[in-house]
Amino acid sequence: MITLNSKIFIAGHKGLVGGAILRTLKKKGYKNILTVTKKKLDLTNKKKVLLFLKKNKPDFIFLAAAKVGGIYSNQNYKADFIYDNLSIQLNVIDSAHKSGVQNLIFLGSSCVYPRDCKQPIKEEYLLNGKLEKTNDAYAIAKIAGIKMCQSYNEQFRRNYRCIMPTNTFGKNDNYDELNSHFIPALIKKLHKLKELKKDELKLWGDGSPKREVIYVNDLAGACVYFMRKKTKEDIINIGTGKDYSIKEYAKILSNVILPNIKVKIKFDKSKPNGTPRKVLDISLAKQYGWKPQFNLKESILETYNFFLEENATIKSKKK
Ligand SMILES: NC(=O)c1ccc[n+]([C@@H]2O[C@H](COP(=O)([O-])OP(=O)(O)OC[C@H]3O[C@@H](n4cnc5c(N)ncnc54)[C@H](OP(=O)(O)O)[C@@H]3O)[C@@H](O)[C@H]2O)c1
């Protein structure tokens, strides 16, 4: 039974998801939260991870540390993606077990479902087909993490569960040109237009692929909700169950970030579209009483304001 005094370790608390879990736990009054920076504890170091968990003995772990990136880095740094993610998972999950940690939530991802999955994607479709080539190393590592949780549950009766989020955006997102996901990439492009006083937004593909997104505060809320909830299943999809085309997102974000300008959206059809549709079936999460709450326009505006704050901090640090 988790109480406000339970010791909770968040691995990856400086990241997009881990940071939001930390804010959510604090807001809900949890008092005994354990965090450590990558500099102090590199989670790919097996010996150090085991020592850390044996010494600190948390009651609960959120495993939100991972090597994460967009298409470019997934494609070009496959060895780093598979090595880091496998190592982090092996070390944290096995050391959690060896330190007697009964409860753990592992962050999986909707991108580990097969490429040509039936839509909307149900949890049972995992491993039903071939993976997307561009991120197969990352996906194989994450699937191994899911299998590890399931195996420790079966063999040792642990309660290690996997939350499978759709594309996530919000505070602490990654805006790196080569590494970002599509919402932060759109935010950065639109901000650039604003700075340069231009009105033409250029995007890859024809704008037709449909994507689902979730605000990170809602995802963190789901992680904490399922930390407290007993479930029969050990994989739970978290998203909205609704998707929009890239063209629709481009229009929504343009209206939020450049409300006074009529942005002209130009598509470069010589560039690939990617998977035509990717949307999660979230009926399982709903059956357990969880549902998304965010408003897309409001959460984009909040995210843009965080982006402006982060930009201002970076600029003032450079001075
Ligand atoms: N973002 C999404 O759209 C999305 C969607 C679905 C699922 N997820 C899942 O959610 C989880 C978190 O993703 P995120 O977007 O929050 O990623 P993120 O912002 O990059 O955060 C990952 C965190 O892990 C830390 N980390 C990486 N390698 C480490 C190591 N060797 N030792 C210690 N810490 C390490 C990073 O620290 P540094 O910053 O210091 O490197 C960072 O704080 C991942 O498992 C991901 O698959 C994310």
mmCIF file of C-alpha atoms in Angstrom, residues 187 298-311:
data_model
loop_
_atom_site.group_PDB
_atom_site.id
_atom_site.type_symbol
_atom_site.label_atom_id
_atom_site.label_comp_id
_atom_site.label_asym_id
_atom_site.label_seq_id
_atom_site.Cartn_x
_atom_site.Cartn_y
_atom_site.Cartn_z
ATOM 1 C CA ILE A 187 6.834 24.781 -31.885
ATOM 2 C CA GLU A 298 -4.264 25.276 -23.669
ATOM 3 C CA SER A 299 -1.533 22.695 -23.174
ATOM 4 C CA ILE A 300 0.241 23.797 -26.373
ATOM 5 C CA LEU A 301 0.167 27.386 -25.108
ATOM 6 C CA GLU A 302 1.575 26.279 -21.722
ATOM 7 C CA THR A 303 4.290 24.286 -23.491
ATOM 8 C CA TYR A 304 5.148 27.258 -25.705
ATOM 9 C CA ASN A 305 5.453 29.464 -22.613
ATOM 10 C CA PHE A 306 7.847 26.919 -21.041
ATOM 11 C CA PHE A 307 9.802 26.917 -24.308
ATOM 12 C CA LEU A 308 10.094 30.728 -24.141
ATOM 13 C CA GLU A 309 11.257 30.532 -20.502
ATOM 14 C CA GLU A 310 13.858 27.864 -21.327
ATOM 15 C CA ASN A 311 15.058 29.888 -24.331
#
